[in-house]
Structure formats: C-alpha cells, structure tokens
Amino acid sequence: MDSVELYRQLLGLTAPWKVERVDLDVARQRVEVHVGHPTGQRFACPECGRELGVYDHLAERVWRHLDSCQFLTHLHTRPPRVSCPEHGVHQVALPWAQGGSRFTNLFEALAIEVLLAANVKNAAAILRLSWDEAWHLMERAVKRGRAAKGSTMPRQIGVDEKAIAKRHRYMTLVCDLEEATVEYIGEDRKEKSLTAYFDAFPKESRERIEAISLDMWPAYISACRNKVPGADDKMVFDRFHLMRHVIDAVDEVRKREHKALLEDGDTTLTKSKYLWLTNPENMTDKARERFEELKTAELKTGRAWALKEALRELWSYQSAAWATKFWKRWYFWATHSRLAPMIKVAKLIAGHLRNVLTYFTHRITNAVAEGLNSKIATVQKRACGYRNPNHFKIAVYFHCGGLNLYPSSVAHTKVG
Ligand SMILES: [Zn+2]
C-alpha cells in the first residue's frame, strides 16, 4: 500500500475526495497530506442540495489531523465553491471537518477525550495545542452540544446561587434535577440572571416544567412567577436551604447569648460554635461529651438548637395535611420561645409556607445541585479559580453539562 492510499484510509476519505500528495518532513516531524477532487466533479449546494459544477476554489486551507507516529499531521485543500442560481456562491461542505474549524473531526474528537480527562494545561501539552486553541476547542464543543439540545427543557429544575470568587461574585446555576446536569449559568443572582435562562425558550417549553426547587430568594421567585406558567404550584422551597436559614438563626442566638454571658465572666459557650452546627454523630467523643453537657444546661442556645432539630421532622410526613399540623405546633413553639432570631426565621418560613408544602406534591430537593456543586468545585480547582468568568462557564458546561460534545460525524464513535 502506498502512502497515498494509506492516508486515504486513515482520513476516512470517500469519493470524490482523494489524497493527491503526501509530503513528509522528517526534520520538522511533520506530515502534510494534500487532498483534492477530480476535475469536472459536481458538488451539492450546501443550502438546497442541488448538484452543481465547481465555480471556483478558495485559497488553500489547513486542518490539524491526528498525529501519524508522533508526526504532526495536517490536511491541506483548496475548498471548492458552487454558484447556486437560488442561493448564490457558497463553499461546499467538507466531510472531514465542521465549518470554521481548524481541526479535522477525528482530531477534535480525540482532543475532547483528552480535555475531559486532564486539565486544560496538560491537555494542551499532550495535544500540542496552545492554551488558547484548547479553550477555543472546548468552547466550540460546548456551543455545538448546547445547540443540539434544542428547545427541550428539563421537567424538574433546581435553581441555586454559587459564589465563584472570593470577592462575593455570584453566579446563578440552573440544574436538571433528573439528569444531574448544569443547564445554565447566569451572571449575578438577580431576577434577570434567571429570567435570561427562561427567555431562551418558547412559552410552550416553559409550560412543561413541572417543578422548581429553589431558596426563598425574592429575585428568583419573581423570575419564576413571571416566566413559568403556573409557577405558584411548581415552586418548592428547598429543605436544605430552609434548614440553613434556621441554622443561621441558632448561630445568631448563640452569638448573642455568648456575648451576654461573657459580660458576666461566664465562658460556658466559648469555642462552642462548631458543636451547635455539627451532627452529633460526626463528633469526636470529647466533643460529644461537652455537647451533652451544654445541651442539658439551661441555655437559650440549647432551646434554639432543639427547635432546629425538631423542624427536620417536617419533611418526614407523608402528606401536606399532616405536615401542616406539625408545622402549626412547631410555629407556636418557636414564636413563644422568646428567642428573637428563632421567631424571625419562623415568621419568614410561615410567609412562604405554601411553597414549602408543595414538597409533598413534587418531593424534590436541591440535593442534586449540591452534588454538582462539589463537581464544579473540582473543575474550579483544576483551573486555579478562573479569573475569567467566561472560561468558568465553558468548563462547567463542558464537564457538568451532560452535552454531546463531539462533532456530528464522529458522535458516538469512540476514538481508540
Ligand atoms: Zn442552493
């Protein structure tokens, strides 16, 4: 087999495309494969498929292909153009690459595999690409994958905020709760941060959303109300977010009580913050011993903690009716506790109760989103923090978006 035939097979070229010449540069370790077509060949108009004669050829273009025995391999051709009476002059579709790409489909597929497995810096080194080329390749893969999803929306979504940098920079994350994928990343955590996600879909798609898990955050609530038909029956205030508000209230009680005790020289609560926030099952023996003592002492913090523990029961009921009965008892207890932060959080939840109880219809939580958060943290760590928010978004979609990242002609075929 001569090298021309070998490269025709390696490139998977089919008629009318053929390898015309292979130039090997041993000193520079490069293989240049020149591809062309017979004269008189007819090509389809990319718009309508009509077969037409060649109008002219563009200047030579070059695509990076899979290396041949560690030699950088490039494919060269002058792309033909056709002149369609209806659609005008267009370049014909080339089977080995996507329009606008500087890589062949097979190279792109390999690059995606490597980028999924390594950080960008290492992947770029393995693939002998520059850092910018690697990012560009990821960005194209993400764009392609997101475009392929069309206008289908998830049935159950989770909305969450995420701090991405130390300077309180926030992003809004929308997750598909069934697929455990990141569907959308919006700047900031304002109403428009979430509205922008919904606006990308027609109303019929938004109507099909069945349930939304979120925190009691007014900006998100009004984005859902304005954009999702029937949102009031679909929103579920996530139990983990709710409990976080209650935990914060317990901590507020502790801070105030500790301050008051210290004024009398009482150090009972010194260095106890962690004890009130930790599940006793996860404590060391020594910590648990001290916590048992604190719990039985007559402390305001102890009462606040007991209230918090009791509230967890709410989600164990089978029906909204029973949960409502429990809630009324808990609410009475909390609002008569004479602990201002607990009264405040009880009233906050009471004001949102309707969409706390929708849990018993939809039974969703943001637990999936929490899992994704740790995956995102890994992605973030890999790229040392992402000072560029656009890179952060691309990386999260690339690794957590559940997208088909591959060019269409090699989709579902694994590069071996
Ligand atoms: Zn045409």
CSV table of C-alpha atoms and ligand atoms in Angstrom, one decimal:
chain,number,residue,atom,x,y,z
A,1,MET,CA,0.0,0.0,0.0
A,2,ASP,CA,1.5,3.4,-0.9
A,3,SER,CA,1.3,6.3,1.4
A,4,VAL,CA,-1.4,8.0,-0.7
A,5,GLU,CA,-3.7,5.0,-0.2
A,6,LEU,CA,-2.7,4.7,3.4
A,7,TYR,CA,-3.7,8.3,4.1
A,8,ARG,CA,-6.9,8.0,2.2
A,9,GLN,CA,-7.9,5.2,4.6
A,10,LEU,CA,-6.6,6.9,7.7
A,11,LEU,CA,-8.5,10.0,6.9
A,12,GLY,CA,-11.6,8.0,6.0
A,13,LEU,CA,-11.9,9.9,2.7
A,14,THR,CA,-14.6,8.8,0.3
A,15,ALA,CA,-15.2,9.8,-3.3
A,16,PRO,CA,-14.9,12.3,-4.8
A,17,TRP,CA,-12.2,13.2,-2.2
A,18,LYS,CA,-8.8,11.6,-2.7
A,19,VAL,CA,-5.3,12.1,-1.4
A,20,GLU,CA,-3.2,13.7,-4.1
A,21,ARG,CA,0.2,14.0,-2.4
A,22,VAL,CA,1.8,13.3,0.9
A,23,ASP,CA,4.8,15.4,1.9
A,24,LEU,CA,6.9,14.0,4.7
A,25,ASP,CA,9.3,16.4,6.5
A,26,VAL,CA,11.4,14.3,8.8
A,27,ALA,CA,13.5,17.1,10.1
A,28,ARG,CA,10.4,19.0,11.3
A,29,GLN,CA,8.5,15.9,12.1
A,30,ARG,CA,5.5,16.8,10.0
A,31,VAL,CA,3.3,15.1,7.5
A,32,GLU,CA,1.4,17.3,5.0
A,33,VAL,CA,-1.5,15.5,3.3
A,34,HIS,CA,-2.8,17.2,0.2
A,35,VAL,CA,-6.4,16.4,-0.7
A,36,GLY,CA,-8.3,17.2,-3.8
A,37,HIS,CA,-11.1,16.0,-6.2
A,38,PRO,CA,-11.2,15.1,-9.9
A,39,THR,CA,-11.8,17.9,-12.4
A,40,GLY,CA,-15.3,18.1,-13.6
A,41,GLN,CA,-16.6,17.0,-10.2
A,42,ARG,CA,-20.0,18.3,-9.2
A,43,PHE,CA,-20.9,19.2,-5.6
A,44,ALA,CA,-24.1,19.9,-3.8
A,45,CYS,CA,-25.2,23.4,-2.8
A,46,PRO,CA,-25.0,23.4,1.0
A,47,GLU,CA,-28.3,25.2,1.2
A,48,CYS,CA,-30.5,23.1,-1.1
A,49,GLY,CA,-28.5,20.1,-2.1
A,50,ARG,CA,-28.7,20.9,-5.9
A,51,GLU,CA,-25.7,19.3,-7.8
A,52,LEU,CA,-23.6,22.0,-9.4
A,53,GLY,CA,-20.3,22.3,-11.2
A,54,VAL,CA,-17.4,23.9,-9.4
A,55,TYR,CA,-17.5,27.7,-9.6
A,56,ASP,CA,-14.0,28.4,-8.2
A,57,HIS,CA,-11.6,27.3,-5.4
A,58,LEU,CA,-10.8,29.3,-2.3
A,59,ALA,CA,-7.2,29.7,-1.2
A,60,GLU,CA,-5.6,26.7,0.5
A,61,ARG,CA,-6.9,25.8,4.0
A,62,VAL,CA,-5.1,23.6,6.5
A,63,TRP,CA,-6.6,21.4,9.2
A,64,ARG,CA,-4.8,19.7,12.1
A,65,HIS,CA,-5.4,16.0,12.0
A,66,LEU,CA,-4.5,13.1,14.3
A,67,ASP,CA,-0.7,12.7,14.5
A,68,SER,CA,0.9,9.9,12.5
A,69,CYS,CA,3.6,8.2,14.6
A,70,GLN,CA,4.2,11.4,16.6
A,71,PHE,CA,4.5,13.5,13.4
A,72,LEU,CA,2.2,16.5,13.4
A,73,THR,CA,-0.2,15.8,10.6
A,74,HIS,CA,-2.0,18.4,8.5
A,75,LEU,CA,-4.6,18.1,5.8
A,76,HIS,CA,-4.5,20.7,3.0
A,77,THR,CA,-7.0,21.5,0.4
A,78,ARG,CA,-8.4,24.4,-1.7
A,79,PRO,CA,-12.2,24.2,-0.8
A,80,PRO,CA,-14.4,24.3,-3.9
A,81,ARG,CA,-17.3,26.7,-4.2
A,82,VAL,CA,-20.5,26.3,-6.2
A,83,SER,CA,-22.8,29.0,-7.6
A,84,CYS,CA,-26.4,28.1,-7.0
A,85,PRO,CA,-29.0,30.0,-9.1
A,86,GLU,CA,-31.1,30.3,-5.9
A,87,HIS,CA,-28.6,30.6,-3.1
A,88,GLY,CA,-25.6,32.3,-4.7
A,89,VAL,CA,-21.9,31.3,-4.3
A,90,HIS,CA,-21.1,29.0,-1.3
A,91,GLN,CA,-18.2,26.8,-0.2
A,92,VAL,CA,-19.2,23.1,-0.4
A,93,ALA,CA,-19.4,21.0,2.8
A,94,LEU,CA,-16.2,19.2,3.6
A,95,PRO,CA,-16.7,15.8,5.1
A,96,TRP,CA,-13.7,15.8,7.4
A,97,ALA,CA,-14.3,19.0,9.4
A,98,GLN,CA,-17.1,21.2,10.8
A,99,GLY,CA,-17.4,24.6,9.1
A,100,GLY,CA,-15.0,27.1,10.6
A,101,SER,CA,-12.9,24.5,12.5
A,102,ARG,CA,-9.2,24.3,12.1
A,103,PHE,CA,-9.2,20.7,13.1
A,104,THR,CA,-10.5,17.6,11.5
A,105,ASN,CA,-13.4,15.9,13.2
A,106,LEU,CA,-11.2,13.0,14.3
A,107,PHE,CA,-8.7,15.3,15.9
A,108,GLU,CA,-11.4,17.3,17.6
A,109,ALA,CA,-12.9,14.1,19.0
A,110,LEU,CA,-9.6,13.0,20.4
A,111,ALA,CA,-9.0,16.5,21.8
A,112,ILE,CA,-12.3,16.4,23.6
A,113,GLU,CA,-11.5,13.0,25.2
A,114,VAL,CA,-8.2,14.4,26.4
A,115,LEU,CA,-9.7,17.6,27.7
A,116,LEU,CA,-12.3,15.6,29.6
A,117,ALA,CA,-9.6,13.6,31.3
A,118,ALA,CA,-7.0,16.2,32.1
A,119,ASN,CA,-6.8,19.9,33.0
A,120,VAL,CA,-6.5,22.4,30.1
A,121,LYS,CA,-2.8,23.0,30.6
A,122,ASN,CA,-1.9,19.3,30.5
A,123,ALA,CA,-4.4,18.5,27.7
A,124,ALA,CA,-2.9,21.3,25.6
A,125,ALA,CA,0.6,19.9,26.1
A,126,ILE,CA,-0.5,16.4,25.2
A,127,LEU,CA,-2.3,17.5,22.1
A,128,ARG,CA,0.4,20.0,21.2
A,129,LEU,CA,-2.0,22.9,21.1
A,130,SER,CA,-1.7,26.3,22.6
A,131,TRP,CA,-3.7,27.2,25.7
A,132,ASP,CA,-6.0,29.5,23.6
A,133,GLU,CA,-6.5,26.8,20.9
A,134,ALA,CA,-7.6,24.3,23.6
A,135,TRP,CA,-10.1,26.8,25.1
A,136,HIS,CA,-11.4,27.6,21.7
A,137,LEU,CA,-11.9,23.9,21.0
A,138,MET,CA,-13.8,23.4,24.3
A,139,GLU,CA,-15.9,26.5,23.6
A,140,ARG,CA,-16.9,25.2,20.2
A,141,ALA,CA,-17.8,21.8,21.6
A,142,VAL,CA,-20.0,23.4,24.3
A,143,LYS,CA,-21.7,25.6,21.7
A,144,ARG,CA,-22.4,22.6,19.5
A,145,GLY,CA,-23.7,20.5,22.4
A,146,ARG,CA,-25.9,23.2,23.7
A,147,ALA,CA,-27.3,24.0,20.2
A,148,ALA,CA,-28.1,20.3,19.7
A,149,LYS,CA,-30.4,20.3,22.8
A,150,GLY,CA,-32.9,22.5,21.0
A,151,SER,CA,-35.8,23.9,22.9
A,152,THR,CA,-36.4,20.9,25.3
A,153,MET,CA,-36.4,22.0,28.9
A,154,PRO,CA,-36.0,19.7,31.9
A,155,ARG,CA,-39.1,18.6,33.8
A,156,GLN,CA,-37.6,19.4,37.2
A,157,ILE,CA,-35.1,22.2,37.7
A,158,GLY,CA,-33.1,23.4,40.7
A,159,VAL,CA,-32.0,27.0,41.0
A,160,ASP,CA,-29.0,27.9,43.1
A,161,GLU,CA,-26.5,30.6,43.6
A,162,LYS,CA,-22.8,30.0,43.5
A,163,ALA,CA,-20.0,32.2,44.8
A,164,ILE,CA,-17.2,31.8,42.2
A,165,ALA,CA,-14.6,34.1,43.6
A,166,LYS,CA,-13.6,35.5,47.0
A,167,ARG,CA,-14.9,38.9,46.2
A,168,HIS,CA,-18.6,37.9,46.5
A,169,ARG,CA,-19.0,37.4,42.9
A,170,TYR,CA,-22.1,35.3,42.3
A,171,MET,CA,-23.4,33.1,39.5
A,172,THR,CA,-26.9,31.7,39.1
A,173,LEU,CA,-27.0,28.0,38.3
A,174,VAL,CA,-29.9,26.1,36.8
A,175,CYS,CA,-29.7,22.3,37.1
A,176,ASP,CA,-31.7,19.5,35.6
A,177,LEU,CA,-32.7,17.6,38.8
A,178,GLU,CA,-33.4,14.3,36.9
A,179,GLU,CA,-30.2,14.3,34.8
A,180,ALA,CA,-28.0,15.9,37.4
A,181,THR,CA,-26.6,18.3,34.8
A,182,VAL,CA,-25.9,22.1,34.7
A,183,GLU,CA,-28.3,23.6,32.2
A,184,TYR,CA,-27.5,27.3,32.6
A,185,ILE,CA,-25.1,29.6,34.3
A,186,GLY,CA,-26.1,33.3,34.6
A,187,GLU,CA,-24.1,36.2,35.9
A,188,ASP,CA,-25.0,37.5,39.3
A,189,ARG,CA,-28.1,36.4,41.3
A,190,LYS,CA,-30.6,39.0,40.3
A,191,GLU,CA,-34.0,38.4,38.7
A,192,LYS,CA,-32.6,38.9,35.3
A,193,SER,CA,-29.9,36.3,36.0
A,194,LEU,CA,-32.7,33.7,36.0
A,195,THR,CA,-35.1,35.4,33.6
A,196,ALA,CA,-32.4,35.1,30.9
A,197,TYR,CA,-32.5,31.3,31.1
A,198,PHE,CA,-36.3,31.2,30.7
A,199,ASP,CA,-36.3,33.7,27.9
A,200,ALA,CA,-34.2,31.4,25.7
A,201,PHE,CA,-37.2,29.1,25.4
A,202,PRO,CA,-40.6,29.5,24.0
A,203,LYS,CA,-43.6,29.6,26.3
A,204,GLU,CA,-44.7,26.1,25.4
A,205,SER,CA,-41.4,24.7,26.6
A,206,ARG,CA,-41.6,26.6,29.9
A,207,GLU,CA,-45.1,25.4,30.4
A,208,ARG,CA,-43.8,21.8,30.5
A,209,ILE,CA,-41.6,22.5,33.6
A,210,GLU,CA,-43.3,20.5,36.4
A,211,ALA,CA,-41.3,21.6,39.4
A,212,ILE,CA,-38.7,24.1,40.5
A,213,SER,CA,-36.5,23.7,43.6
A,214,LEU,CA,-35.2,27.0,45.0
A,215,ASP,CA,-34.4,29.1,48.0
A,216,MET,CA,-36.8,31.8,49.3
A,217,TRP,CA,-34.9,34.4,47.4
A,218,PRO,CA,-37.2,37.2,46.1
A,219,ALA,CA,-35.3,37.7,42.8
A,220,TYR,CA,-35.6,34.1,41.8
A,221,ILE,CA,-39.2,33.8,43.0
A,222,SER,CA,-40.3,36.7,40.8
A,223,ALA,CA,-38.3,35.4,37.8
A,224,CYS,CA,-40.2,32.1,38.1
A,225,ARG,CA,-43.6,33.8,38.6
A,226,ASN,CA,-43.0,36.0,35.5
A,227,LYS,CA,-41.8,33.3,33.2
A,228,VAL,CA,-43.1,29.9,34.2
A,229,PRO,CA,-46.8,29.4,33.7
A,230,GLY,CA,-48.3,28.0,37.0
A,231,ALA,CA,-45.2,28.7,38.9
A,232,ASP,CA,-47.0,29.1,42.2
A,233,ASP,CA,-47.9,25.4,42.2
A,234,LYS,CA,-44.5,24.3,40.9
A,235,MET,CA,-42.0,26.1,43.1
A,236,VAL,CA,-40.7,24.1,46.1
A,237,PHE,CA,-38.6,25.9,48.7
A,238,ASP,CA,-35.7,23.6,49.1
A,239,ARG,CA,-35.4,21.9,52.6
A,240,PHE,CA,-31.7,22.3,52.7
A,241,HIS,CA,-31.9,26.0,52.1
A,242,LEU,CA,-34.7,26.3,54.6
A,243,MET,CA,-32.7,24.5,57.3
A,244,ARG,CA,-29.7,26.7,56.5
A,245,HIS,CA,-31.8,29.8,57.5
A,246,VAL,CA,-32.7,28.0,60.7
A,247,ILE,CA,-29.1,27.0,61.4
A,248,ASP,CA,-28.1,30.6,60.9
A,249,ALA,CA,-30.8,31.7,63.4
A,250,VAL,CA,-29.4,29.2,66.0
A,251,ASP,CA,-26.0,30.6,65.5
A,252,GLU,CA,-27.3,34.2,66.0
A,253,VAL,CA,-28.9,33.1,69.3
A,254,ARG,CA,-25.5,31.6,70.4
A,255,LYS,CA,-23.6,34.7,69.5
A,256,ARG,CA,-25.9,37.0,71.5
A,257,GLU,CA,-26.0,34.6,74.5
A,258,HIS,CA,-22.3,34.1,74.4
A,259,LYS,CA,-21.8,37.9,74.4
A,260,ALA,CA,-24.2,38.3,77.4
A,261,LEU,CA,-22.5,35.5,79.3
A,262,LEU,CA,-19.0,36.9,78.8
A,263,GLU,CA,-20.1,40.2,80.2
A,264,ASP,CA,-20.7,38.3,83.5
A,265,GLY,CA,-17.4,36.5,83.0
A,266,ASP,CA,-19.2,33.2,82.1
A,267,THR,CA,-17.3,31.2,79.4
A,268,THR,CA,-19.8,28.4,79.1
A,269,LEU,CA,-20.2,29.0,75.4
A,270,THR,CA,-16.6,29.8,74.5
A,271,LYS,CA,-15.5,27.9,71.4
A,272,SER,CA,-18.8,26.1,71.1
A,273,LYS,CA,-19.9,27.4,67.7
A,274,TYR,CA,-18.8,24.2,65.9
A,275,LEU,CA,-20.6,22.0,68.4
A,276,TRP,CA,-24.0,23.5,67.6
A,277,LEU,CA,-23.5,23.2,63.9
A,278,THR,CA,-22.3,19.7,63.7
A,279,ASN,CA,-24.3,16.5,63.6
A,280,PRO,CA,-23.5,14.8,67.0
A,281,GLU,CA,-22.9,11.5,65.1
A,282,ASN,CA,-19.9,13.2,63.4
A,283,MET,CA,-18.3,14.5,66.7
A,284,THR,CA,-15.3,13.2,68.4
A,285,ASP,CA,-16.0,11.5,71.8
A,286,LYS,CA,-14.6,14.5,73.7
A,287,ALA,CA,-16.7,17.0,71.7
A,288,ARG,CA,-19.8,14.9,72.1
A,289,GLU,CA,-19.3,14.8,75.9
A,290,ARG,CA,-19.1,18.6,76.1
A,291,PHE,CA,-22.0,19.0,73.8
A,292,GLU,CA,-24.2,16.7,76.0
A,293,GLU,CA,-23.3,18.9,79.0
A,294,LEU,CA,-24.1,22.1,77.1
A,295,LYS,CA,-27.4,20.7,75.8
A,296,THR,CA,-28.7,19.9,79.3
A,297,ALA,CA,-27.5,23.2,80.8
A,298,GLU,CA,-30.3,25.9,80.9
A,299,LEU,CA,-29.1,27.7,77.7
A,300,LYS,CA,-31.0,29.8,75.2
A,301,THR,CA,-28.8,28.3,72.5
A,302,GLY,CA,-29.8,24.8,73.6
A,303,ARG,CA,-33.5,25.7,73.2
A,304,ALA,CA,-32.8,27.2,69.7
A,305,TRP,CA,-30.9,24.0,68.8
A,306,ALA,CA,-33.8,21.8,69.9
A,307,LEU,CA,-36.2,23.8,67.8
A,308,LYS,CA,-33.9,23.4,64.8
A,309,GLU,CA,-33.6,19.7,65.3
A,310,ALA,CA,-37.4,19.3,65.7
A,311,LEU,CA,-38.1,21.1,62.4
A,312,ARG,CA,-36.3,18.5,60.4
A,313,GLU,CA,-39.3,16.2,61.1
A,314,LEU,CA,-41.4,18.3,58.9
A,315,TRP,CA,-40.2,16.6,55.7
A,316,SER,CA,-40.8,13.1,57.1
A,317,TYR,CA,-44.6,13.3,56.9
A,318,GLN,CA,-46.5,11.5,54.1
A,319,SER,CA,-48.9,14.3,53.4
A,320,ALA,CA,-49.2,18.0,53.3
A,321,ALA,CA,-52.1,17.8,55.8
A,322,TRP,CA,-50.1,16.1,58.5
A,323,ALA,CA,-47.1,18.3,57.8
A,324,THR,CA,-49.3,21.3,58.3
A,325,LYS,CA,-50.4,20.1,61.7
A,326,PHE,CA,-46.8,19.5,62.7
A,327,TRP,CA,-45.9,23.0,61.4
A,328,LYS,CA,-48.6,24.7,63.5
A,329,ARG,CA,-47.2,23.1,66.6
A,330,TRP,CA,-43.7,24.0,65.7
A,331,TYR,CA,-44.6,27.5,64.8
A,332,PHE,CA,-46.3,28.0,68.2
A,333,TRP,CA,-43.3,26.7,70.0
A,334,ALA,CA,-40.8,28.8,68.0
A,335,THR,CA,-42.8,32.0,68.2
A,336,HIS,CA,-43.2,31.6,72.0
A,337,SER,CA,-39.6,30.8,72.6
A,338,ARG,CA,-38.6,34.5,73.4
A,339,LEU,CA,-35.6,33.9,71.1
A,340,ALA,CA,-35.8,36.8,68.6
A,341,PRO,CA,-33.8,35.1,65.7
A,342,MET,CA,-35.9,32.0,66.0
A,343,ILE,CA,-39.1,34.0,66.0
A,344,LYS,CA,-37.9,35.8,62.9
A,345,VAL,CA,-37.0,32.7,61.0
A,346,ALA,CA,-40.3,31.0,61.9
A,347,LYS,CA,-42.2,34.0,60.5
A,348,LEU,CA,-40.0,34.0,57.4
A,349,ILE,CA,-40.9,30.4,56.7
A,350,ALA,CA,-44.6,31.0,57.6
A,351,GLY,CA,-44.7,33.7,55.0
A,352,HIS,CA,-43.5,31.2,52.4
A,353,LEU,CA,-45.3,28.1,53.8
A,354,ARG,CA,-47.4,27.4,50.7
A,355,ASN,CA,-44.3,26.6,48.6
A,356,VAL,CA,-42.7,24.7,51.5
A,357,LEU,CA,-45.6,22.3,51.5
A,358,THR,CA,-45.5,21.8,47.7
A,359,TYR,CA,-42.7,19.5,48.6
A,360,PHE,CA,-45.4,16.9,49.4
A,361,THR,CA,-46.6,17.1,45.8
A,362,HIS,CA,-43.3,17.1,44.0
A,363,ARG,CA,-40.8,15.6,46.5
A,364,ILE,CA,-37.8,17.4,45.1
A,365,THR,CA,-34.8,19.0,46.8
A,366,ASN,CA,-31.6,20.6,45.6
A,367,ALA,CA,-29.6,17.7,46.8
A,368,VAL,CA,-28.6,17.0,43.1
A,369,ALA,CA,-27.4,20.6,42.8
A,370,GLU,CA,-25.3,20.1,46.0
A,371,GLY,CA,-23.7,17.1,44.3
A,372,LEU,CA,-23.0,19.2,41.2
A,373,ASN,CA,-21.5,21.9,43.4
A,374,SER,CA,-18.7,19.6,44.5
A,375,LYS,CA,-18.1,18.5,40.9
A,376,ILE,CA,-17.9,22.2,40.0
A,377,ALA,CA,-15.5,22.8,42.8
A,378,THR,CA,-13.2,20.2,41.3
A,379,VAL,CA,-13.5,21.9,37.9
A,380,GLN,CA,-12.7,25.2,39.5
A,381,LYS,CA,-9.7,23.8,41.4
A,382,ARG,CA,-8.3,22.3,38.2
A,383,ALA,CA,-8.1,25.7,36.5
A,384,CYS,CA,-7.0,27.6,39.6
A,385,GLY,CA,-10.0,29.7,40.3
A,386,TYR,CA,-11.0,31.0,36.8
A,387,ARG,CA,-10.4,34.7,36.9
A,388,ASN,CA,-12.1,34.8,33.5
A,389,PRO,CA,-15.9,34.1,34.2
A,390,ASN,CA,-16.3,33.0,30.6
A,391,HIS,CA,-13.8,30.3,31.0
A,392,PHE,CA,-15.5,29.2,34.2
A,393,LYS,CA,-18.8,28.8,32.3
A,394,ILE,CA,-17.3,26.9,29.4
A,395,ALA,CA,-15.5,24.5,31.8
A,396,VAL,CA,-18.7,23.8,33.8
A,397,TYR,CA,-20.8,23.2,30.7
A,398,PHE,CA,-18.0,21.0,29.3
A,399,HIS,CA,-17.7,18.8,32.4
A,400,CYS,CA,-21.1,19.1,34.0
A,401,GLY,CA,-23.5,19.9,31.2
A,402,GLY,CA,-24.3,16.3,30.0
A,403,LEU,CA,-23.7,17.5,26.5
A,404,ASN,CA,-22.9,15.6,23.4
A,405,LEU,CA,-19.6,17.4,22.7
A,406,TYR,CA,-18.4,15.6,19.6
A,407,PRO,CA,-18.6,16.8,16.0
A,408,SER,CA,-21.7,15.2,14.4
A,409,SER,CA,-19.9,12.8,12.0
A,410,VAL,CA,-18.0,11.2,14.9
A,411,ALA,CA,-20.7,11.4,17.5
A,412,HIS,CA,-21.0,8.1,19.4
A,413,THR,CA,-17.8,6.7,17.9
A,414,LYS,CA,-15.1,6.5,20.4
A,415,VAL,CA,-11.6,7.5,19.3
A,416,GLY,CA,-9.4,4.5,20.0
B,1,ZN,ZN,-29.0,26.1,-3.5
